[in-house]
Coordinates of C-alpha atoms and ligand atoms in Angstrom, one line a residue:
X1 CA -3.3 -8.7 -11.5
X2 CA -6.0 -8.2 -8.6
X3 CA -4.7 -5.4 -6.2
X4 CA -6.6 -4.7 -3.2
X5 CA -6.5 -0.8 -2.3
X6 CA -7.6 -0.1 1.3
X7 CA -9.5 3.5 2.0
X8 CA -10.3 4.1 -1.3
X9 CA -12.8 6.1 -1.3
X10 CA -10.8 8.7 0.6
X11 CA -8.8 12.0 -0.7
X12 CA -5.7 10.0 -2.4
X13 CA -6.8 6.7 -2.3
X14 CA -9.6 7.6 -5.0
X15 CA -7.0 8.8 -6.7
X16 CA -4.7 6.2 -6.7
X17 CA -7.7 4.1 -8.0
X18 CA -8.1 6.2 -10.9
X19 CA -4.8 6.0 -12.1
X20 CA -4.4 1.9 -12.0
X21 CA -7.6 1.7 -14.0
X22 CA -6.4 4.1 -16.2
X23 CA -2.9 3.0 -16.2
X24 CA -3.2 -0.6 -16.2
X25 CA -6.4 -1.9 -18.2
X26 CA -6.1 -5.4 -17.2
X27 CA -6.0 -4.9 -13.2
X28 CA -8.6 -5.8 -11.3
X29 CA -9.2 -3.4 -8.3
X30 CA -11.2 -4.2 -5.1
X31 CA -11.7 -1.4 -3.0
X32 CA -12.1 -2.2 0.8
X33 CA -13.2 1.4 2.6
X34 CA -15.2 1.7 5.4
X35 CA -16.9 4.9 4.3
X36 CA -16.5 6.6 8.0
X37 CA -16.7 10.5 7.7
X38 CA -13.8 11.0 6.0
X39 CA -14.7 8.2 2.8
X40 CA -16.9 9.4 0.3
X41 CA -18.1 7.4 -2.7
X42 CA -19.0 10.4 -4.9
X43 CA -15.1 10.2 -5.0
X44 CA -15.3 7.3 -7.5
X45 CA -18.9 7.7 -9.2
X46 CA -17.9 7.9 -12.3
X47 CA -15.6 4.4 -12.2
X48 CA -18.2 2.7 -9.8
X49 CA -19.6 0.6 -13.1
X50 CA -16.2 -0.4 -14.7
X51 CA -16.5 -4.2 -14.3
X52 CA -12.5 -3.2 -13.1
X53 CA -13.9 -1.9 -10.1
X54 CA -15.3 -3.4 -7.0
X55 CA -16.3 -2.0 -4.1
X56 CA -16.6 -3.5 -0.6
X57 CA -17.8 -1.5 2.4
X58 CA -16.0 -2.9 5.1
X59 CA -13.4 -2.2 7.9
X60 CA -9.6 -3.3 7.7
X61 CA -9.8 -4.1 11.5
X62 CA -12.3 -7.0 10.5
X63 CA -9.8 -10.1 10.3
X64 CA -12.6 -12.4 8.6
X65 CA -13.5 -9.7 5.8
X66 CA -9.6 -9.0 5.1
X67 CA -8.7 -12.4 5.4
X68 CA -11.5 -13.6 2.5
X69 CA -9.9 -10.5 0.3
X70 CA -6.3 -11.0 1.4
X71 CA -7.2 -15.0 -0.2
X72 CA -8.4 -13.0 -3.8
X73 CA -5.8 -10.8 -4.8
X74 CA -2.2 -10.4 -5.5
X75 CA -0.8 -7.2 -4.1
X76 CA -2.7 -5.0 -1.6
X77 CA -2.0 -1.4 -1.0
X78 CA -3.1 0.1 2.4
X79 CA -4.2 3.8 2.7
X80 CA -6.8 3.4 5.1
X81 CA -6.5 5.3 8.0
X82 CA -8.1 7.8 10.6
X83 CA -5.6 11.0 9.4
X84 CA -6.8 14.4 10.4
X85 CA -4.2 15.6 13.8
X86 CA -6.9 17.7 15.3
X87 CA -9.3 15.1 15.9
X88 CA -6.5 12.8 17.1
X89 CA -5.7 15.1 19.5
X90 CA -9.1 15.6 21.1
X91 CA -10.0 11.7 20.9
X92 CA -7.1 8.6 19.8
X93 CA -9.5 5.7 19.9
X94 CA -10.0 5.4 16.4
X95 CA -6.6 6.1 15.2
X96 CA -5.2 3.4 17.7
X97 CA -8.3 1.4 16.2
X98 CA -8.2 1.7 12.4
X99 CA -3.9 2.8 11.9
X100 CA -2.4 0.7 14.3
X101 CA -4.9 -2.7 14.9
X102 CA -6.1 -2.6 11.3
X103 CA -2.2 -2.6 10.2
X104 CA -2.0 -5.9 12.3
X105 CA -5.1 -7.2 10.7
X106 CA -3.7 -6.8 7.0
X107 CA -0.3 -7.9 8.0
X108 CA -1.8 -11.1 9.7
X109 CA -3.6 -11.8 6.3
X110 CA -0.9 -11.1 4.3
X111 CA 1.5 -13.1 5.9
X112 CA -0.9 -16.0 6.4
X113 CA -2.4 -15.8 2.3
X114 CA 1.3 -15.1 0.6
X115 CA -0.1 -11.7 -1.0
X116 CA 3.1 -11.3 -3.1
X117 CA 3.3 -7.1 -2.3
X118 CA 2.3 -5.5 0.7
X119 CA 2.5 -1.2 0.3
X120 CA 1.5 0.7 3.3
X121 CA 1.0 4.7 2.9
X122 CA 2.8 6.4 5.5
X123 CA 3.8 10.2 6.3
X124 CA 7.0 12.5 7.1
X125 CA 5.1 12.9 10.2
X126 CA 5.9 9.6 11.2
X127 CA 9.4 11.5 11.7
X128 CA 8.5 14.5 14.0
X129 CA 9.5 17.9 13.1
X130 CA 12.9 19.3 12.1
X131 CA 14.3 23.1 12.3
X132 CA 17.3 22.8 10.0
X133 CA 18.0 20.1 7.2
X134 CA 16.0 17.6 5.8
X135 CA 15.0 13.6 7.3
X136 CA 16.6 10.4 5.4
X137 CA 14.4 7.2 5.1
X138 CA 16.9 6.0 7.8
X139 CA 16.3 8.8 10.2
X140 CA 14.4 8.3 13.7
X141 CA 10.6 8.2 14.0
X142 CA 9.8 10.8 16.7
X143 CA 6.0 11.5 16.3
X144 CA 4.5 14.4 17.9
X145 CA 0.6 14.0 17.4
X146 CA -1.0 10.8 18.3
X147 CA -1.4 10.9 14.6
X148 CA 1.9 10.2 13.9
X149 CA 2.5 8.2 16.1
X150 CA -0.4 5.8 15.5
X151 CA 1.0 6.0 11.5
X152 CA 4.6 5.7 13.2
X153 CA 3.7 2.6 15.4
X154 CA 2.0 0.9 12.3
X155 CA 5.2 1.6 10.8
X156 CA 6.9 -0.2 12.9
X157 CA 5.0 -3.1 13.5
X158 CA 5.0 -4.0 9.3
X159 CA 8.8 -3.7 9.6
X160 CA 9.0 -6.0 12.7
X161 CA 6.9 -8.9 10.3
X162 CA 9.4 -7.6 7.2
X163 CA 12.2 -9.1 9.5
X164 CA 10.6 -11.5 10.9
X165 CA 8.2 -13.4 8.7
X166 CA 10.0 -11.6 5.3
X167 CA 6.8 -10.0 4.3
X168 CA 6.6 -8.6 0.8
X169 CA 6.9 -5.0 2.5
X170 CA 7.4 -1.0 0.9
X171 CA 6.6 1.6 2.9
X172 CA 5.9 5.0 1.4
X173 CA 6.2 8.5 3.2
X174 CA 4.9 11.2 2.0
X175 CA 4.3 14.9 2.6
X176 CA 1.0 17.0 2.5
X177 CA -1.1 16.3 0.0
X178 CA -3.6 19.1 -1.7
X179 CA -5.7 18.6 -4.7
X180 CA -9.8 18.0 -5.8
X181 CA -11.4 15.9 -3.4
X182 CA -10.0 16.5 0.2
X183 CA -12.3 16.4 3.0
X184 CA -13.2 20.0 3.9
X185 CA -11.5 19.3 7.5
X186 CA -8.1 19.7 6.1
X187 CA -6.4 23.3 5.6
X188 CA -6.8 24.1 1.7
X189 CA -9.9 22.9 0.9
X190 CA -11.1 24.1 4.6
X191 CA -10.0 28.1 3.6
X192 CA -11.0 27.5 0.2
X193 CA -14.5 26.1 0.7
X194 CA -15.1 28.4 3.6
X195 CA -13.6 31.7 1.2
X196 CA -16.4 30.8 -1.0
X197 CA -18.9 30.8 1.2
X198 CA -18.2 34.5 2.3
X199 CA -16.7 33.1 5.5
X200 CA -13.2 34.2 7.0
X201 CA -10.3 31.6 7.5
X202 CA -9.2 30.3 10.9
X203 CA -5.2 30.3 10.9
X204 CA -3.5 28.4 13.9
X205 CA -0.3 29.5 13.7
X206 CA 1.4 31.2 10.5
X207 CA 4.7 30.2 10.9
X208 CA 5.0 26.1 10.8
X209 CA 6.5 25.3 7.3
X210 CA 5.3 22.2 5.5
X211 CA 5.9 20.7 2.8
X212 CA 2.9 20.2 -0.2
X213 CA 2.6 17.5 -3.0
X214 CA 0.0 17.6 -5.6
X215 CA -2.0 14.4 -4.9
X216 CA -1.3 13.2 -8.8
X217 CA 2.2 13.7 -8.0
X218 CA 2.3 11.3 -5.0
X219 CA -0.4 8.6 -6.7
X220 CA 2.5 8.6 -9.5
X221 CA 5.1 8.2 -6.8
X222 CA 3.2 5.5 -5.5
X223 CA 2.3 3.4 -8.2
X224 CA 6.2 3.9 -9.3
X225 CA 7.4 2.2 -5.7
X226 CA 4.6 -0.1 -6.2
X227 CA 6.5 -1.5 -9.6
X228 CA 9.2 -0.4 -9.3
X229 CA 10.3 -0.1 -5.8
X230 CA 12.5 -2.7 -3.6
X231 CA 11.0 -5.1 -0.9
X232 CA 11.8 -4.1 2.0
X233 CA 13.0 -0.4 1.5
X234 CA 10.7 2.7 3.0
X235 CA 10.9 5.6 0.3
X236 CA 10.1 9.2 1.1
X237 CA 8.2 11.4 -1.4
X238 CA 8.1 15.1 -1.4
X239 CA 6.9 18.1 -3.5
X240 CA 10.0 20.2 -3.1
X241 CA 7.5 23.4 -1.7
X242 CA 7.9 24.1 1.5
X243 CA 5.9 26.9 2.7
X244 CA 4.7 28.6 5.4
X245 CA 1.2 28.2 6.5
X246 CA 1.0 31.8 6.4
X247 CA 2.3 32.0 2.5
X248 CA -0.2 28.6 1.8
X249 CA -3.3 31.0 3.0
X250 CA -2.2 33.9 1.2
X251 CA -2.2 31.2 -2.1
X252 CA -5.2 31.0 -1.5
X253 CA -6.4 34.3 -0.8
X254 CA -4.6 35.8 -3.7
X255 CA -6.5 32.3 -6.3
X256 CA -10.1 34.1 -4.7
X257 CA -9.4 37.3 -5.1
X258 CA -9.1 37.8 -1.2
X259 CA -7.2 40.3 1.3
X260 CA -5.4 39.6 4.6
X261 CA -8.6 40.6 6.4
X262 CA -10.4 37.2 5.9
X263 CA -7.8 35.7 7.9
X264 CA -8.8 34.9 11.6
X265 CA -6.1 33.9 14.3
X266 CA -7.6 30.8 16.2
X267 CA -5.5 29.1 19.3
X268 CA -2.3 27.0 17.8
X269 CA -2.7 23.3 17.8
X270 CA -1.4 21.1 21.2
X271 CA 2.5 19.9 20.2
X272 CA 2.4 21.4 16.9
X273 CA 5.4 20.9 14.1
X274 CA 7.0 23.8 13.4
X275 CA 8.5 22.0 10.0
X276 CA 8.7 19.2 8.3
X277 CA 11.2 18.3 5.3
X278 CA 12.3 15.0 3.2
X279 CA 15.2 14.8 1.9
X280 CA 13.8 12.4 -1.5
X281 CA 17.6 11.5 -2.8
X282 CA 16.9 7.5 -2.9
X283 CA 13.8 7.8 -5.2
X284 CA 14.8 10.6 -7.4
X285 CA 17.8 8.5 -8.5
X286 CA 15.2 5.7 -8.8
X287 CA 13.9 7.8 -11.8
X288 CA 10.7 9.2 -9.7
X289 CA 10.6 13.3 -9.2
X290 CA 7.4 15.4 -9.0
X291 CA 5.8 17.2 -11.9
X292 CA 3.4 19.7 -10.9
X293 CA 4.5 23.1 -9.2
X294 CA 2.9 24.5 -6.5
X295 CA 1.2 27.5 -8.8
X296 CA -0.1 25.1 -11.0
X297 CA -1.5 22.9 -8.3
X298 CA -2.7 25.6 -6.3
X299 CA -4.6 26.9 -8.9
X300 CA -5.9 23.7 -10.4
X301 CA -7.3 22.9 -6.5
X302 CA -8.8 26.2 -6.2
X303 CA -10.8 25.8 -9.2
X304 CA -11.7 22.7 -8.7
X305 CA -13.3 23.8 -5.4
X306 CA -15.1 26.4 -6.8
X307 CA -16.3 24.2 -9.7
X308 CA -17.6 21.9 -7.1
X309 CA -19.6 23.3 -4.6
X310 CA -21.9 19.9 -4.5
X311 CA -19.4 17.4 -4.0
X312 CA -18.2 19.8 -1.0
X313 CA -21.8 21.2 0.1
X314 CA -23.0 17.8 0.7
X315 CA -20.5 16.9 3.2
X316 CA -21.7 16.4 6.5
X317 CA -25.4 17.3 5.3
X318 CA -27.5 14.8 7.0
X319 CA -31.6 13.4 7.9
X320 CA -32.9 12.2 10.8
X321 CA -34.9 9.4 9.9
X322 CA -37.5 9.1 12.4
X323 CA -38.8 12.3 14.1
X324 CA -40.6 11.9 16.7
X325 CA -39.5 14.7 18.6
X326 CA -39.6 12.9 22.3
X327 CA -38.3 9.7 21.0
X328 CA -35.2 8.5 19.8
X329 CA -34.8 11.4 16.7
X330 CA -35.5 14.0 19.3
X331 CA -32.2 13.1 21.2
X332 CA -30.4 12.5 18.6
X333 CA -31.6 15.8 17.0
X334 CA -30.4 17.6 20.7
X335 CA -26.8 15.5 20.2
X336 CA -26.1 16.3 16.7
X337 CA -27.0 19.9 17.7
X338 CA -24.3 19.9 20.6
X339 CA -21.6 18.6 18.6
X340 CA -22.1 21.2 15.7
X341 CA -20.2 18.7 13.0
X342 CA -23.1 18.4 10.9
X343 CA -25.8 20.6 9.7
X344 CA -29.5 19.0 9.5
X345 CA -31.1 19.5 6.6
X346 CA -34.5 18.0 8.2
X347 CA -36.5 14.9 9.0
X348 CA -38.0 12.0 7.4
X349 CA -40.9 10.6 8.7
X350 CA -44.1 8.4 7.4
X351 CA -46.2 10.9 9.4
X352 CA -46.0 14.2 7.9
X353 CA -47.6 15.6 10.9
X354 CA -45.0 14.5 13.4
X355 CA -44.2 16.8 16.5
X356 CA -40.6 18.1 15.7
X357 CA -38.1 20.7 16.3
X358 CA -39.4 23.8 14.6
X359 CA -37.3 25.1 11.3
X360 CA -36.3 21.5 10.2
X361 CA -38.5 20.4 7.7
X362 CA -40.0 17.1 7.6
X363 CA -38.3 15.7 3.6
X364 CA -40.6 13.2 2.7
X365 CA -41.6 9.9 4.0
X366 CA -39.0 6.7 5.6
X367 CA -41.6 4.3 3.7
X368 CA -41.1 5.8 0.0
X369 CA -37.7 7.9 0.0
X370 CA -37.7 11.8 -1.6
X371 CA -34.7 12.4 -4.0
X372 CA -32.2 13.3 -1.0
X373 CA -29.7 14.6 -3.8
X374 CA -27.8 16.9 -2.0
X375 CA -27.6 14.5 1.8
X376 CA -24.4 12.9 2.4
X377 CA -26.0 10.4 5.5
X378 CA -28.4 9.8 7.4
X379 CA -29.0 8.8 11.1
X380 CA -32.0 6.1 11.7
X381 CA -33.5 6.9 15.2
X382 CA -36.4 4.1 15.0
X383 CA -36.5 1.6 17.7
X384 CA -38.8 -0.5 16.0
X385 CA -35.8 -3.0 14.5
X386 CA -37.9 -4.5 11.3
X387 CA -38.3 -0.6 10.4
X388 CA -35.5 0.3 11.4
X389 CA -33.7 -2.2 9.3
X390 CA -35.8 -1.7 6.6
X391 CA -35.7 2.3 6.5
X392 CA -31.5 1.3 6.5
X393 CA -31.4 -0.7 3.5
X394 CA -33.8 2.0 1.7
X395 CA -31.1 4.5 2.8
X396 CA -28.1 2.9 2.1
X397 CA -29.7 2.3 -1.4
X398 CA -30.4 5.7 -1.9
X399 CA -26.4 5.9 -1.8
X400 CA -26.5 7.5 1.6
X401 CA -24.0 6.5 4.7
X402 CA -25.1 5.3 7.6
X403 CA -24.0 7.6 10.5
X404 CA -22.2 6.5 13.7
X405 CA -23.3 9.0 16.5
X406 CA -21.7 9.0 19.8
X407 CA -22.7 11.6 22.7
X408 CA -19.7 13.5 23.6
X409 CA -20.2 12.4 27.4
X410 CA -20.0 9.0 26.3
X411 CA -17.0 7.0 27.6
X412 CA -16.0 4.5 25.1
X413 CA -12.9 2.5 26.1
X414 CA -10.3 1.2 23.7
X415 CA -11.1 -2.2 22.5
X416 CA -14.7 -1.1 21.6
X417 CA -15.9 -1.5 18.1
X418 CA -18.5 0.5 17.3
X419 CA -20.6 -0.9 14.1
X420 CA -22.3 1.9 11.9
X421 CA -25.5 3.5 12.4
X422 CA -25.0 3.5 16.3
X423 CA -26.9 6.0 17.9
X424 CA -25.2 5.8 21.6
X425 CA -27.4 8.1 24.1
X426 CA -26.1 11.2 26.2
X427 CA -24.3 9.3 29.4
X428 CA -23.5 6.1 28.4
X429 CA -20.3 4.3 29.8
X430 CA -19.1 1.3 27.6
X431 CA -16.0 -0.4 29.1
X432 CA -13.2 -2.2 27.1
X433 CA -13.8 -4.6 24.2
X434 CA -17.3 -4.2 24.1
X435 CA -19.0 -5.2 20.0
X436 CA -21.3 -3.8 19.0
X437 CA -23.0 -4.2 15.5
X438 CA -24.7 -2.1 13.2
X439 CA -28.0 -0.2 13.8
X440 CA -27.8 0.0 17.5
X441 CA -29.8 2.2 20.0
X442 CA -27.8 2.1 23.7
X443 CA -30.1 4.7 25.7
X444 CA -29.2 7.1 28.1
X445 CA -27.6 6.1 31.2
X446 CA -26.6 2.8 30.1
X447 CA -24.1 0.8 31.2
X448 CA -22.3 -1.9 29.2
X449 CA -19.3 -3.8 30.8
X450 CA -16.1 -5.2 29.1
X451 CA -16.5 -8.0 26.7
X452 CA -20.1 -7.7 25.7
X453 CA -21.3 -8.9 22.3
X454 CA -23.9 -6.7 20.9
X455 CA -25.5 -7.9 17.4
X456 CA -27.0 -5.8 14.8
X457 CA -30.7 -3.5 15.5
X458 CA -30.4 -4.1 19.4
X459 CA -32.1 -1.8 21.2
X460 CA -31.4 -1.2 24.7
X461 CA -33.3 1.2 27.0
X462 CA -32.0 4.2 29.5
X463 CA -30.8 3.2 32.4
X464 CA -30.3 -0.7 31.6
X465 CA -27.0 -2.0 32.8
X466 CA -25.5 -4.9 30.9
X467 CA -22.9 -6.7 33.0
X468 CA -19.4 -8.5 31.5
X469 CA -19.3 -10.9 28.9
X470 CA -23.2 -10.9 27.9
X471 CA -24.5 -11.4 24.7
X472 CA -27.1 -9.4 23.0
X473 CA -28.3 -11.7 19.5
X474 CA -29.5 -9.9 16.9
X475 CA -32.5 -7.7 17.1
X476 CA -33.8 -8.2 20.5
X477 CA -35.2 -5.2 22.7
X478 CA -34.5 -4.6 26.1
X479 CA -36.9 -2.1 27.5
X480 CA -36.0 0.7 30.2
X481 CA -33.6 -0.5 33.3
X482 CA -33.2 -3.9 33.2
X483 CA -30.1 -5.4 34.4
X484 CA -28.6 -7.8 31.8
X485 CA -26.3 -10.6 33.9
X486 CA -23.0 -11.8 33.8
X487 CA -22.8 -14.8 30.9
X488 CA -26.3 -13.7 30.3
X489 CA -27.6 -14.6 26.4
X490 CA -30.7 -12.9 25.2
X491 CA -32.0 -14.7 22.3
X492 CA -32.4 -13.0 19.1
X493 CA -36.0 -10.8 18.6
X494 CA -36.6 -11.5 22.3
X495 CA -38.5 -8.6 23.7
X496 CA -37.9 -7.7 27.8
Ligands
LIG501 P1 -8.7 10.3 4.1 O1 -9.0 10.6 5.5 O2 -9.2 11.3 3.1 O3 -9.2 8.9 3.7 C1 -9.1 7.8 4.5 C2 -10.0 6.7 4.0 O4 -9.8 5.5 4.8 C3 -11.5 7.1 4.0 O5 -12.1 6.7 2.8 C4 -12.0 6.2 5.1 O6 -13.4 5.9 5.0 C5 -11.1 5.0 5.1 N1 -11.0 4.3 6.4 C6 -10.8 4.9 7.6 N2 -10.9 3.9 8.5 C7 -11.0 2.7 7.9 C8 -11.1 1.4 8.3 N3 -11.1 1.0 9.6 N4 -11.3 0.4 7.4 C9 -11.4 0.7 6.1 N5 -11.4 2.0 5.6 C10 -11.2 3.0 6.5 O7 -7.1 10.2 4.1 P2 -6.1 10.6 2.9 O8 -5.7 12.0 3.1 O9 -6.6 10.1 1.6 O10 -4.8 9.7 3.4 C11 -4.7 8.3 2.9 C12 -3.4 7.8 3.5 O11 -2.3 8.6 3.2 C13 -3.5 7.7 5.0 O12 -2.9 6.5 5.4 C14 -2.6 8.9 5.5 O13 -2.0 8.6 6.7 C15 -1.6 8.9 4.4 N6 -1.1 10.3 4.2 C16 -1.9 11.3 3.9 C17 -1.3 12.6 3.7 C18 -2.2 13.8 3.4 O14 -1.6 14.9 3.3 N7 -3.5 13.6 3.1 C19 0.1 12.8 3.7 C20 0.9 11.6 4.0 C21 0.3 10.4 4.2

């Protein structure tokens, strides 16, 4: 049995991983995660050598990479997706992107290669919020956050290829998940990690009821619908604990030994749910209920947390590689500092005496890489593509990711792809269905128009404009404001 699980390397798709390999000692298990911010391979160290396992760092929205895996394996399980609401809310590209193309992407390959199961990981968001009672599998969709309704429209696109090319369909719907290994973003491990850094909590609103499944609980559920389970039926799973978000904080107050007071009231979230609810009947009387009470798993997660503080500390703790202070590292040194998601732990640079921005430390060297044990990524701002590429691999050895960075003023229009490593200037407008590969500099002031191709370590200068339908081949450099025609190819390593 070769099962293909999608996001992987995320909060309960490591999970999920864990418990086929140890469930199931003759299944193969490709992982296919596009490590964005949310995937994290520390999640699955300590399987990454079990000849079981294989990893594949890769995007479901690429149809030739899904197809070539879709061709190897017999069942494929799909919990990739962009997931946290708050970031939906204040940009949808990538949820529209990964949870809604990506699904067509897997369905296409599944349909076209015969994979003999098809599971997609949904949520009871997908349903919208409900005051009194609880929702049936058979209930509405009415999404509130563009989220859910990215999850929701997914949802509904696998069921339109269920009826109409009799896909090998299940759909799973499950409620929050808490447990080890959740992205700091999300509420529990947010309070919890911030609790034990002396900080106080920011509460939204205290009066929107959830309801929370221990992450083992729901892998079980999963891998029960996955055997077990009927094609074509959608199956909620819930945790049976509703609570407040008000009585989930003071969980986790009361598991640190904290008061009221470290609780800080912060704006409510745009169109929030005030409750959601399953009602579970169809797969307890399969023979599926959950095992682990919210005490228990509370307490479990806490500690976990607090035993952990460098699996969590490491998250978003990035280099600059590259640091010449009025070059590229220096703007992207000014971005990162606007947008506040990550903290810089310093430089790396082959010249130790490097002008830089003073308190950030220059780590080591780009040629031969310090120990960067506790740096989760790393952002290459050298325009010199050969070093560039070369400082990349070195990185990406190291174990490090790659990181995307994209001004906040930039205006990317759906139908981009973005490849990582892009470093995208303060400024830049790039118009619909625009490529572009990995390890790419766009400057300031740039303008690319729809349908350009841009291959990997381009480098593109301020104030360039690049009109509709060019190509950029790999690695050539276009130097301060040039104007790039319509139909125009410029050939790979060409220098302008
Ligand atoms: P997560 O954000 O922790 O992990 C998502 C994973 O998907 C990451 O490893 C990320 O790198 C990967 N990914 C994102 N875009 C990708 C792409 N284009 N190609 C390949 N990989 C990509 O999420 P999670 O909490 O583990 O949730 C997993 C699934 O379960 C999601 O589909 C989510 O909607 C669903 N779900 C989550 C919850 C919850 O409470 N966490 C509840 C119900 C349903």
């Amino acid at each position: 049995m070769r099962i293909l699980v999608t996001g992987g390397s995320g909060f309960i798709g490591n999970c999920f991983v864990k418990l086929l390999l140890e469930k199931y000692p003759s299944y193969q298990i490709i992982n296919l995660d596009k490590l964005t911010y949310a995937g994290n391979r520390d999640n699955l160290r300590d399987v990454e050598h079990d000849p079981r396992y294989t990893f594949v760092q890769g995007d479901i929205c690429d149809p030739h990479l899904v197809n070539k895996l879709c061709q190897e394996v017999d069942w494929v399980v799909n919990f990739a997706a962009e997931t946290h609401v708050d970031r939906s809310i204040v940009s949808s590209d990538s949820f529209v992107r990964t949870d809604i193309f990506g699904m067509y992407v897997l369905l296409e390959a599944v349909k076209r290669h015969n994979v003999k199961k098809f599971l997609h990981i949904s949520t009871d968001e997908v349903y919208g919020d409900i005051l009194e009672g609880s929702f049936k599998e058979t209930d509405r969709m009415l999404p509130s956050s563009p989220y859910s309704a990215s999850k929701a429209a997914a949802e509904m696109l696998a069921l339109s290829y269920l009826r109409t090319h009799t896909i090998p369909l299940l759909i799973t719907r499950s409620s929050n998940n808490y447990g080890p290994y959740q992205h700091p973003e999300k509420l529990i491990p947010c309070f919890a990690t911030r609790l034990l850094q002396g900080k106080k909590v920011p509460l939204h609103n205290p009066t929107p009821i959830r309801d929370w499944i221990y992450v083992q609980d729901n892998c079980e559920a999963v891998d029960f619908v996955l055997h077990q389970g009927v094609i074509g039926e959608v199956y909620n799973i819930g945790g049976n604990n509703e609570r407040t978000n008000l009585e989930v904080t003071q969980e986790i107050l009361r598991a640190l030994g904290k008061d009221s007071s470290w609780i800080e009231r912060v704006s409510d979230r745009k169109g929030q749910d005030m409750r959601y609810s399953l009602d579970c009947s169809k797969i307890h009387t399969l023979g599926w209920r959950p095992k682990i009470s919210f005490q228990a798993g509370i307490e479990h997660t806490i500690e976990w947390y607090k035993t952990h503080p460098t699996w969590w500390n490491k998250i978003n703790k990035i280099v600059i590689a590259g640091a010449n202070r009025a070059g590229h590292a220096g703007v992207v040194f000014n971005t990162l500092t606007l947008l506040s998601d990550h903290s810089i732990a310093g430089f790396l640079d082959k010249n130790p005496h490097v002008e830089r921005p003073s308190d950030y430390p220059i780590l080591g060297s780009t040629e031969e890489l310090p120990e960067l044990g506790g740096i989760e990524g790393a952002v290459v701002a050298i325009s010199d593509n050969v070093g560039r590429a070369a400082v990349s691999r070195r990185l990406k050895e190291k174990g490090l990711k790659l990181l995307t960075l994209i001004h906040p003023h930039a205006f990317l229009t759906p139908g981009v792809l973005v490849g990582e490593g892009t470093f995208i200037g303060p400024g830049a407008v790039i118009n619909a269905n625009v490529r572009i590969g990995n390890n790419v500099i766009i400057s300031a002031g740039c303008v690319v128009n729809n349908d350009v191709i841009i291959e990997d370590g381009v480098y593109v200068g301020p104030g360039t404009v690049v009109d509709s339908r060019a190509r950029l081949r790999e690695a050539c450099f276009i130097d301060a404001g040039h104007r790039i025609k319509v139909d125009e190819v410029v050939a790979a390593g060409e220098k302008r």
